[in-house]
PDB file of C-alpha atoms and ligand atoms in Angstrom:
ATOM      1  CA  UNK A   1     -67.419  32.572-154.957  1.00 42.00           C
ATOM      2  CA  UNK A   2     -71.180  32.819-154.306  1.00 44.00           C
ATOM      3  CA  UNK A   3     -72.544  30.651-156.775  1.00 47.00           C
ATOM      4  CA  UNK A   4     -73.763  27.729-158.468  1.00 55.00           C
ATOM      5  CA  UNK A   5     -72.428  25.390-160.200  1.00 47.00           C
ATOM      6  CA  UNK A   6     -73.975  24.387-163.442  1.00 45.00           C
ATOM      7  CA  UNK A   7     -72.199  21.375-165.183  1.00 42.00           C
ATOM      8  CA  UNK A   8     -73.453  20.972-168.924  1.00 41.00           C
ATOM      9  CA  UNK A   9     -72.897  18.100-170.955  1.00 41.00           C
ATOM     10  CA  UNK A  10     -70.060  19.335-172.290  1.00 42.00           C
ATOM     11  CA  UNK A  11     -71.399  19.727-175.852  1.00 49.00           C
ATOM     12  CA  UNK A  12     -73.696  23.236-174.495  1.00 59.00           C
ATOM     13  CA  UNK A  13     -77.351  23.246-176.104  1.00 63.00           C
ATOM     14  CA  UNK A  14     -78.531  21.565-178.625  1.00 61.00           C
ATOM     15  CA  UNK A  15     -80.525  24.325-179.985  1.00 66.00           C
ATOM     16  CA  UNK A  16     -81.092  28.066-179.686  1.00 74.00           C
ATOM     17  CA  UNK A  17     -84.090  28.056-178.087  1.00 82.00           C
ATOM     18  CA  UNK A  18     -84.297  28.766-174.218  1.00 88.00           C
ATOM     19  CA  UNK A  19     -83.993  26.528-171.736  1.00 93.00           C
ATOM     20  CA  UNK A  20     -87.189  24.414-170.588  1.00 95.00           C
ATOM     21  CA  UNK A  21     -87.687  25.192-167.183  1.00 96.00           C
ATOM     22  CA  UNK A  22     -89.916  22.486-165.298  1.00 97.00           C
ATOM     23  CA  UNK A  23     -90.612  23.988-162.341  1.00 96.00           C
ATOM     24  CA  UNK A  24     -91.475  21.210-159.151  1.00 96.00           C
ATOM     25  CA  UNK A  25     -93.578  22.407-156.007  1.00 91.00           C
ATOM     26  CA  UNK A  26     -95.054  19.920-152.928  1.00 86.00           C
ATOM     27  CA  UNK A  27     -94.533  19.188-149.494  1.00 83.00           C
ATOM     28  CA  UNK A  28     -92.154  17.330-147.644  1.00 77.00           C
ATOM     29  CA  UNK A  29     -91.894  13.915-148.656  1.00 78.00           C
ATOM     30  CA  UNK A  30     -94.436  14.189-151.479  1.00 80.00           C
ATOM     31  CA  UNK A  31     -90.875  12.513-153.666  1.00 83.00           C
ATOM     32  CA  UNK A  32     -89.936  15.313-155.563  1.00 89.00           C
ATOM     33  CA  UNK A  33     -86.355  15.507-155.257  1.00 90.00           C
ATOM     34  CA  UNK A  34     -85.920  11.787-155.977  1.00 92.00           C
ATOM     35  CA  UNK A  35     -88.881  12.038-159.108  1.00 95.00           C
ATOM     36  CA  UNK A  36     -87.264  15.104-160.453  1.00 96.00           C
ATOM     37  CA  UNK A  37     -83.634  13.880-160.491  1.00 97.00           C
ATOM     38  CA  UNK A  38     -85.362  10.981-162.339  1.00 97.00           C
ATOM     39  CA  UNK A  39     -87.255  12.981-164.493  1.00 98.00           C
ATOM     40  CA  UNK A  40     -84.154  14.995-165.400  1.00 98.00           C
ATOM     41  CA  UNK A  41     -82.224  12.236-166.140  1.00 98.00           C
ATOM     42  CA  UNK A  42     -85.594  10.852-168.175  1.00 97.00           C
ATOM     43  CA  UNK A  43     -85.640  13.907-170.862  1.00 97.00           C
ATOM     44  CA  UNK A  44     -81.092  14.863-170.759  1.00 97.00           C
ATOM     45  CA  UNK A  45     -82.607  17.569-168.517  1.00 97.00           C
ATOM     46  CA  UNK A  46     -80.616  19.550-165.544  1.00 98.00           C
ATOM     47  CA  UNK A  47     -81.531  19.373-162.120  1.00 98.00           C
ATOM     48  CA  UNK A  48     -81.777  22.322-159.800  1.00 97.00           C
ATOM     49  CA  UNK A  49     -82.322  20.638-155.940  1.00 96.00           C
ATOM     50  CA  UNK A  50     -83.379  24.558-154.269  1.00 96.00           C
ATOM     51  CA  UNK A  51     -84.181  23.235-151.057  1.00 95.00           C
ATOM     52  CA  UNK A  52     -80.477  21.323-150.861  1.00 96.00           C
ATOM     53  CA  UNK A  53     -79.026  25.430-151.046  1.00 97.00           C
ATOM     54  CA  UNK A  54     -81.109  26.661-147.864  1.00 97.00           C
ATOM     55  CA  UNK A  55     -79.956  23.254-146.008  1.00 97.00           C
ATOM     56  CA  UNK A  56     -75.733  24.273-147.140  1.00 98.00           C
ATOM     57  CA  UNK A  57     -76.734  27.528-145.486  1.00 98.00           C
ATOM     58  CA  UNK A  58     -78.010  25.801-142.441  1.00 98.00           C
ATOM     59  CA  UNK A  59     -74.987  23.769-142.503  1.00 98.00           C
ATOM     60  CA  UNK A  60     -72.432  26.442-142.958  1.00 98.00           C
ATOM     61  CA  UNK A  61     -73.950  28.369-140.022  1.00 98.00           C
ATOM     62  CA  UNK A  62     -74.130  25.458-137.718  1.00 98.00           C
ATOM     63  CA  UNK A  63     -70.223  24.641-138.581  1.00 98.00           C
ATOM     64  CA  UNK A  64     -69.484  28.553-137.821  1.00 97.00           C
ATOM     65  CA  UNK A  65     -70.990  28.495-134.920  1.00 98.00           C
ATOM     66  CA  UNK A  66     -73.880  31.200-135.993  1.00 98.00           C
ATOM     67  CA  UNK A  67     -77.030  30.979-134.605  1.00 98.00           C
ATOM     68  CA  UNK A  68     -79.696  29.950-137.467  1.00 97.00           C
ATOM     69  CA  UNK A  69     -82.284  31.579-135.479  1.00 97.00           C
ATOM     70  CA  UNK A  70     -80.420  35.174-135.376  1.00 98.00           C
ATOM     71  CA  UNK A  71     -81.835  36.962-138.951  1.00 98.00           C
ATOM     72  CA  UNK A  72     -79.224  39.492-138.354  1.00 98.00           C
ATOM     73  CA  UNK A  73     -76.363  36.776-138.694  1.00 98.00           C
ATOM     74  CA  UNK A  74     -77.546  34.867-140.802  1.00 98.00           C
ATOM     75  CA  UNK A  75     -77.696  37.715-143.204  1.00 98.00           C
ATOM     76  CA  UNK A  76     -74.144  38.810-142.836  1.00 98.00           C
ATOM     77  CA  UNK A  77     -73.535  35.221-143.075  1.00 97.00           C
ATOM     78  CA  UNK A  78     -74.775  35.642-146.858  1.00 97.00           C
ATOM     79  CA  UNK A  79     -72.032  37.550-147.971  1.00 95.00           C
ATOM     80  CA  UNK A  80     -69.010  35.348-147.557  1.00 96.00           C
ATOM     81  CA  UNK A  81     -71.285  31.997-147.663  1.00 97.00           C
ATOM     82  CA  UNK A  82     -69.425  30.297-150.359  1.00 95.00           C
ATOM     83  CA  UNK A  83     -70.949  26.828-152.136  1.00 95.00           C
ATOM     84  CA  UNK A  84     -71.772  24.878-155.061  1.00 95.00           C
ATOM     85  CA  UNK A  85     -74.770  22.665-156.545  1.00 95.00           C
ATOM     86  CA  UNK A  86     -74.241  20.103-159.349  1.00 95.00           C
ATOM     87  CA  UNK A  87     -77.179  20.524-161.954  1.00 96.00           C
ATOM     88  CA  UNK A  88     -76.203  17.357-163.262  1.00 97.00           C
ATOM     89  CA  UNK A  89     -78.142  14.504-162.316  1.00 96.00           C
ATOM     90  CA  UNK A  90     -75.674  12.105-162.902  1.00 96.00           C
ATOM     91  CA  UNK A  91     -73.555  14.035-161.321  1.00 94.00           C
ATOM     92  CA  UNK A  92     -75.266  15.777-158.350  1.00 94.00           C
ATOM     93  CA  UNK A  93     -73.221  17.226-155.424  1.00 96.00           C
ATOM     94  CA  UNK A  94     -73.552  19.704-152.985  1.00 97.00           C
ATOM     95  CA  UNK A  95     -69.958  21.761-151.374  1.00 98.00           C
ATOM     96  CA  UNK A  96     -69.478  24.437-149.209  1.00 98.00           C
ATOM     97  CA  UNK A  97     -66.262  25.863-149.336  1.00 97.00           C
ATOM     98  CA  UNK A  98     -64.118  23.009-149.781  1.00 96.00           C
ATOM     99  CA  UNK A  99     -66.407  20.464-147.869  1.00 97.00           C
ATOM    100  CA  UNK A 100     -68.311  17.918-149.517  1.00 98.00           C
ATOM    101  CA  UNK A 101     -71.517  18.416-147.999  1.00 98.00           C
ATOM    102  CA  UNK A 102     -73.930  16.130-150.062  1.00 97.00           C
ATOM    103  CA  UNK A 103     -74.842  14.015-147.148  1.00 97.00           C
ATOM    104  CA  UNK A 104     -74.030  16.088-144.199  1.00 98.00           C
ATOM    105  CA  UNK A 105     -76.860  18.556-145.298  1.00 97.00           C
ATOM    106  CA  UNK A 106     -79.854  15.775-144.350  1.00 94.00           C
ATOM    107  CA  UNK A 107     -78.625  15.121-141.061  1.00 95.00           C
ATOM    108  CA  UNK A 108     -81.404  15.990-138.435  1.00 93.00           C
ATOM    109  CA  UNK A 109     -79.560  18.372-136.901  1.00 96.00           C
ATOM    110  CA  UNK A 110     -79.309  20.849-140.222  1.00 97.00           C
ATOM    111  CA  UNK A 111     -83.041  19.730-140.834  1.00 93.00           C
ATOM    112  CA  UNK A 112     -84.166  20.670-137.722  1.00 93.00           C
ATOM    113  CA  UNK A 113     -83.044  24.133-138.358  1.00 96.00           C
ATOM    114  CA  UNK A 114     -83.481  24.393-141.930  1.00 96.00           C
ATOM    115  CA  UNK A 115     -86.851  25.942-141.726  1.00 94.00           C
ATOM    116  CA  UNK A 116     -85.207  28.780-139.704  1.00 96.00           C
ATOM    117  CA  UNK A 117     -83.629  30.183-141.969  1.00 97.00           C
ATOM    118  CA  UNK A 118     -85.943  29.627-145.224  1.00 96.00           C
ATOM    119  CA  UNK A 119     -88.248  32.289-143.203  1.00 95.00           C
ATOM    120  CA  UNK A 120     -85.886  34.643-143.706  1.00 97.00           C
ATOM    121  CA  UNK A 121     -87.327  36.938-146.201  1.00 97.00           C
ATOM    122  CA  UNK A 122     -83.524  38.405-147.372  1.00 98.00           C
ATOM    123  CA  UNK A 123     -82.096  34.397-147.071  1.00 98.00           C
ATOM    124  CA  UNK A 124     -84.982  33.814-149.764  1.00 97.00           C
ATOM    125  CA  UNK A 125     -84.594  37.000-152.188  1.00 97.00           C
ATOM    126  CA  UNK A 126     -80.601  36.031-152.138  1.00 98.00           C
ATOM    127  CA  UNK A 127     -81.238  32.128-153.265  1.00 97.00           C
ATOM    128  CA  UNK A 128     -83.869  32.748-155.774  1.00 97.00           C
ATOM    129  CA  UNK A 129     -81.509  35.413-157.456  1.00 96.00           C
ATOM    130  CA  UNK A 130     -78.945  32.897-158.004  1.00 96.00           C
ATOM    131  CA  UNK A 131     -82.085  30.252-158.571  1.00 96.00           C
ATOM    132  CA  UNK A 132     -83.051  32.232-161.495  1.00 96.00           C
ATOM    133  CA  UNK A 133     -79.670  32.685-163.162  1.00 95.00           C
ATOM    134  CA  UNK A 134     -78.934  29.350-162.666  1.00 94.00           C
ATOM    135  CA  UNK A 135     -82.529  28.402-164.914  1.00 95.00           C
ATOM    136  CA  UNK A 136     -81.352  31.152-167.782  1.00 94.00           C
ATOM    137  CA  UNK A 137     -77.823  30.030-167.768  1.00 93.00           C
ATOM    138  CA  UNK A 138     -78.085  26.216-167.631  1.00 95.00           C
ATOM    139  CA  UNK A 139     -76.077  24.077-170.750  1.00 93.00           C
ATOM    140  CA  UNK A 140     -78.951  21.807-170.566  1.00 96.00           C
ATOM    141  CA  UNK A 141     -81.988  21.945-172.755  1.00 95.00           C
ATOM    142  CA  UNK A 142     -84.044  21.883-170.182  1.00 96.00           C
ATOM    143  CA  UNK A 143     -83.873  21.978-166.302  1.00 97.00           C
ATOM    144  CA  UNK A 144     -86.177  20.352-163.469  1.00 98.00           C
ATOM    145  CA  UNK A 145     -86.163  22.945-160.514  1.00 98.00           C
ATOM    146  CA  UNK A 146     -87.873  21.833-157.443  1.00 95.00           C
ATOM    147  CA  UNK A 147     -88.435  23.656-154.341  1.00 92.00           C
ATOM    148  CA  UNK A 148     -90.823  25.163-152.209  1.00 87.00           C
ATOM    149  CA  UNK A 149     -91.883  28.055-154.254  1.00 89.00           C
ATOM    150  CA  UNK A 150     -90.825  27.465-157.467  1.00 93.00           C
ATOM    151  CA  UNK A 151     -93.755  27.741-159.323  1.00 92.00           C
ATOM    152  CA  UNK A 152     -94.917  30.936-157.745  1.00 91.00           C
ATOM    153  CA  UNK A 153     -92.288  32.982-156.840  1.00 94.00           C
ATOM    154  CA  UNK A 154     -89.014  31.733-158.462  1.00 95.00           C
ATOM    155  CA  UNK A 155     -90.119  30.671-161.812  1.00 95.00           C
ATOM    156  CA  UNK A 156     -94.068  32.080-162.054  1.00 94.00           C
ATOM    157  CA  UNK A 157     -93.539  32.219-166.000  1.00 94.00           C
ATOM    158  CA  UNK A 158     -92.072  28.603-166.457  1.00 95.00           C
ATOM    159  CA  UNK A 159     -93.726  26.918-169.628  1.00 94.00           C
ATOM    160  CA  UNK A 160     -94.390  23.733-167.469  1.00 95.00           C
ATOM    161  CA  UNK A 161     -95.711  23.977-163.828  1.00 95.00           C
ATOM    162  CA  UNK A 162     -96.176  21.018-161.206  1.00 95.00           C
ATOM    163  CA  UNK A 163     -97.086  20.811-157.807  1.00 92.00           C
ATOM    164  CA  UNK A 164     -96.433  16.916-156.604  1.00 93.00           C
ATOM    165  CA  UNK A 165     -98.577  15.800-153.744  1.00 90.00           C
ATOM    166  CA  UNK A 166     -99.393  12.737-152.205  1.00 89.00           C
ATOM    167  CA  UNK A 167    -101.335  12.092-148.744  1.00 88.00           C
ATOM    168  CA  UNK A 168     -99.587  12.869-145.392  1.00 85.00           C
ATOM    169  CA  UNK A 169    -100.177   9.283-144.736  1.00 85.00           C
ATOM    170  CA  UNK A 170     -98.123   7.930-148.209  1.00 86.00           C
ATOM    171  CA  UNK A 171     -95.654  11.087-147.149  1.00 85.00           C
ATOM    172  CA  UNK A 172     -95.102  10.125-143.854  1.00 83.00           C
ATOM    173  CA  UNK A 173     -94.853   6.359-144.608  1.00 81.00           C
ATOM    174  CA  UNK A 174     -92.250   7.063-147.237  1.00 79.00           C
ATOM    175  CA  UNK A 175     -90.334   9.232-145.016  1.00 74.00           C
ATOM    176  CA  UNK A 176     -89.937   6.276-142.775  1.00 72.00           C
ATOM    177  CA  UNK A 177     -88.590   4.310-145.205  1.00 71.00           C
ATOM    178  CA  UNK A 178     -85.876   6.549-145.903  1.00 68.00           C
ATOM    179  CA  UNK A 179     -85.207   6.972-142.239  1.00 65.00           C
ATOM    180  CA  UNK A 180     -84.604   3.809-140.730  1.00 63.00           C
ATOM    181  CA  UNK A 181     -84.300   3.838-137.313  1.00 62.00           C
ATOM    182  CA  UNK A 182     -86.984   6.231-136.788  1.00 67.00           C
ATOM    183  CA  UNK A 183     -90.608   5.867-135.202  1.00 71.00           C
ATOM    184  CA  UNK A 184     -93.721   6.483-137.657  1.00 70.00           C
ATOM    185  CA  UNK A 185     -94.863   8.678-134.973  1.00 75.00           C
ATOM    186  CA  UNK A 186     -91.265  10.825-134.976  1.00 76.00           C
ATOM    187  CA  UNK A 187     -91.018  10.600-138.434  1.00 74.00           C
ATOM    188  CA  UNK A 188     -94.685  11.689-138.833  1.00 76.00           C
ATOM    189  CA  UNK A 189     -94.773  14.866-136.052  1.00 78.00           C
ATOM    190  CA  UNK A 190     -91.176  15.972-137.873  1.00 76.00           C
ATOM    191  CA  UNK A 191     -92.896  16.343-141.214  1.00 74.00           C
ATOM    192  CA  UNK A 192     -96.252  17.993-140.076  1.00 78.00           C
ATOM    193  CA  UNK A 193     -94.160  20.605-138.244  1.00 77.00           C
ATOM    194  CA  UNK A 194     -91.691  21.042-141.219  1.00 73.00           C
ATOM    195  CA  UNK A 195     -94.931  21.768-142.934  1.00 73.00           C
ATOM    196  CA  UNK A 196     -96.021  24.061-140.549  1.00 74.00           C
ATOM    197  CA  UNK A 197     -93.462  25.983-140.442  1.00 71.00           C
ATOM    198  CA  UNK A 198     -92.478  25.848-144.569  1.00 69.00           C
ATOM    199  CA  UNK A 199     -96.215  26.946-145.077  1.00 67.00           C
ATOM    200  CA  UNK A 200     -96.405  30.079-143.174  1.00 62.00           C
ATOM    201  CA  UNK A 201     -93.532  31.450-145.909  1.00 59.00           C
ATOM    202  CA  UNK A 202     -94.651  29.821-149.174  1.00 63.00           C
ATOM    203  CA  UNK A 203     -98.026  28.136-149.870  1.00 67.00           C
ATOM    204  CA  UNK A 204     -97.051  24.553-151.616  1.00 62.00           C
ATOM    205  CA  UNK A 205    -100.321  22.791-150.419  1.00 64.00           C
ATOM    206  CA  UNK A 206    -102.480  24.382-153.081  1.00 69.00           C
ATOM    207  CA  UNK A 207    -101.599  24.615-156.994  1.00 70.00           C
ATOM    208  CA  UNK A 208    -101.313  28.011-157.936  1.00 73.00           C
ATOM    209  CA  UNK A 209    -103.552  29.250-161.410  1.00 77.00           C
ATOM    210  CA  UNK A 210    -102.076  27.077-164.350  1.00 83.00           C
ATOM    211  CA  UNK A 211     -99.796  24.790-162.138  1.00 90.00           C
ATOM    212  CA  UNK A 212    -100.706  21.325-162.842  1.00 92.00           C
ATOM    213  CA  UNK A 213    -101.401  18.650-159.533  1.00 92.00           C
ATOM    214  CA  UNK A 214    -100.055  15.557-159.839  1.00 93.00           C
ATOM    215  CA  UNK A 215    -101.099  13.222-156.790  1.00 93.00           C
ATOM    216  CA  UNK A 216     -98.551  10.211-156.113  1.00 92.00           C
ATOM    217  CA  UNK A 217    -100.773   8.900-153.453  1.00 92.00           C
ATOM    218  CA  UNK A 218    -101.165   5.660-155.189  1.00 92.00           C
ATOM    219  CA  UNK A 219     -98.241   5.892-158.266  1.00 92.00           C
ATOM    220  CA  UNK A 220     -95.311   3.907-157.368  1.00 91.00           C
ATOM    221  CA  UNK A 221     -91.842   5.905-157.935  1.00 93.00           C
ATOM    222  CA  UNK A 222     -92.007   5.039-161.970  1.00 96.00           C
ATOM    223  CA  UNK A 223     -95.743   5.750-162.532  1.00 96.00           C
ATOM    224  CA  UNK A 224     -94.924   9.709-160.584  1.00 95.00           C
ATOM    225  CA  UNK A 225     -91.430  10.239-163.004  1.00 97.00           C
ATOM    226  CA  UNK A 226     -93.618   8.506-165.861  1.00 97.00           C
ATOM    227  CA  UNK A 227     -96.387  11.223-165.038  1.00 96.00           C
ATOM    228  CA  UNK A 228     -94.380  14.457-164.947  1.00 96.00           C
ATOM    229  CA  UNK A 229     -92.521  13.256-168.246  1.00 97.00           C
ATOM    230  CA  UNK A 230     -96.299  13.261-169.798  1.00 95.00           C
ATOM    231  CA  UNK A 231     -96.751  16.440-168.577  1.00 94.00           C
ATOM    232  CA  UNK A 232     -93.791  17.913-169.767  1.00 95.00           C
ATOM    233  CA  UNK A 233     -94.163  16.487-173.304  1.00 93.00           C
ATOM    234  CA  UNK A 234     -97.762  18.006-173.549  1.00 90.00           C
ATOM    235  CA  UNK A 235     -96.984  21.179-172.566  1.00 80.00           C
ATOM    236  CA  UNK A 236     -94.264  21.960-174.194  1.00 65.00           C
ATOM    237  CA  UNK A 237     -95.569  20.902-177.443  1.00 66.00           C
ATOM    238  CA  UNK A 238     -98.554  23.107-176.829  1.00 60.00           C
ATOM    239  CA  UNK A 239     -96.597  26.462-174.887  1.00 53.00           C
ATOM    240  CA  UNK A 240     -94.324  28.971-175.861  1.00 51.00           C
ATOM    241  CA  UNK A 241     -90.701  28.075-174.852  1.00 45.00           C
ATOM    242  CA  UNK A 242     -89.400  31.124-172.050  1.00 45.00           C
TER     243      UNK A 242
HETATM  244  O1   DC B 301     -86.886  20.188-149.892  1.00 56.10           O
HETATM  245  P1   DC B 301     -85.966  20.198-148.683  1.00 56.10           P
HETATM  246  O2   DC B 301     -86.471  19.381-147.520  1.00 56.10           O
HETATM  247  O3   DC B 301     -84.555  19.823-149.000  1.00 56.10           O
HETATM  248  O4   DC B 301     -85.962  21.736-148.208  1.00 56.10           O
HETATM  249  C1   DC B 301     -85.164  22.186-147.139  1.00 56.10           C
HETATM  250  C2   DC B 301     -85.807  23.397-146.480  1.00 56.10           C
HETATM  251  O5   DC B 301     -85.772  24.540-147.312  1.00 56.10           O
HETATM  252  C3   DC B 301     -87.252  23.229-146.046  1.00 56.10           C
HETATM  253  O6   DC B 301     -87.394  23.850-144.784  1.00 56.10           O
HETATM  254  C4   DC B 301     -88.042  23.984-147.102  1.00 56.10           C
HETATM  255  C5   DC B 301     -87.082  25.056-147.524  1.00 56.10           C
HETATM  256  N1   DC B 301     -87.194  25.425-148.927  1.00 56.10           N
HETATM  257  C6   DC B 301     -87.840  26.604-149.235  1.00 56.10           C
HETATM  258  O7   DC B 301     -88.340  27.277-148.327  1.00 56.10           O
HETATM  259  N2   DC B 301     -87.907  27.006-150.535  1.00 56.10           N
HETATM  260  C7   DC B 301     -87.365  26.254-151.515  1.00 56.10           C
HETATM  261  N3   DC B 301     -87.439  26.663-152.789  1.00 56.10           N
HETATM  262  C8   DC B 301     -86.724  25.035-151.210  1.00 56.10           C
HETATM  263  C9   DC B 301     -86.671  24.636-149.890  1.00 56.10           C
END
């Protein structure tokens, strides 16, 4: 089945009203799966990881054989590309087929060719369909959607609108962290060309007309989750819900 999976609480909305979409733009290794997992978790929210989708498509062409760099495949690829995203935080998984692919999909071989097939303009239409019925269709009150182009393309008309950012320097230095084993200077030339390459498709450098910035550069991992909750609270006391 091509789709994903959205796990509720089990209990289904508390209310009526829509779901609160927070939607979560930045670069590479700006945080913002980790913060907006947290900040999920933070307000009983769902989680929607978008970039973790293109990576299971890198992953299911690389175990196929395909070559990620061959639009035409990839396409036809689409159609019987089969997997599932937990929305849950608590509960967050990633499957293709019948593989458990949460960890497989940030080795450096599927993020090496990741950006590969984001470029692909009918890879991205495909996603951000199922992106956007995911967002209307969540059990949640709310859900935290991060990604690439989330505030402009998937979810323009999102009540609450973030683009995280922090300095290449912090990015790049918390990237090596998280890769042990790594050289800053590997670490740092694999994220600038990531970059490069993510920001010919989608700008996520520059906040987009009513997306608020929120700069990490010098919040530790609480401070950033306790930033975007702030956010969150004060605009969705002051917006309409969609
Ligand atoms: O956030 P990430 O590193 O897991 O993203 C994986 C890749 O997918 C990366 O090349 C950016 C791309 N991506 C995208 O183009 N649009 C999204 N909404 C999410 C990710």
């Amino acid at each position: 089945m091509n789709d994903l999976q959205t796990i509720g609480d089990g209990t289904g909305r508390r209310n009526d009203e829509p779901p609160v979409v927070v939607a979560v733009d930045g670069p590479a290794g700006s945080g913002k799966s980790s913060v907006s997992r947290a900040v999920a978790r933070a307000l009983g929210y769902g989680y929607l990881d978008t970039g973790a989708a293109y990576r299971a498509l890198a992953w299911d062409l690389l175990d196929r054989s395909i070559d990620p760099a061959s639009a035409g495949d990839v396409i036809d690829e689409l159609e019987r590309f089969d997997f599932r995203i937990g929305t849950d935080p608590d509960e967050y998984f990633v499957r293709v087929r019948t593989e458990n692919v949460t960890d497989a999909i940030r080795e450096p071989r599927v993020t090496g060719v990741v950006s590969l097939v984001a470029r692909i303009p009918e890879v991205r239409q495909w996603l951000n369909e199922r992106f956007r019925h995911i967002l209307t269709a969540t059990e949640f009150d709310g859900i935290v959607a991060e990604g690439r182009d989330i505030t402009t393309v998937v979810a323009p008309d999102a009540p609450v609108r973030i683009l995280l950012t922090a300095s290449e320097e912090a990015r790049m230095a918390r990237r090596s962290k998280e890769l042990t084993g790594e050289s800053a200077a590997v670490v740092g030339e694999a994220l600038r060309s990531r970059d490069r390459a993510d920001s010919r498709v989608v700008d996520f450098m520059n906040a987009a007309d009513g997306v608020i910035t929120v700069d990490s550069t010098h919040l530790d991992f609480d401070r950033t989750v306790d930033a975007i909750v702030d956010v969150v609270h004060s605009r969705s006391s002051t917006s309409p819900a969609h």
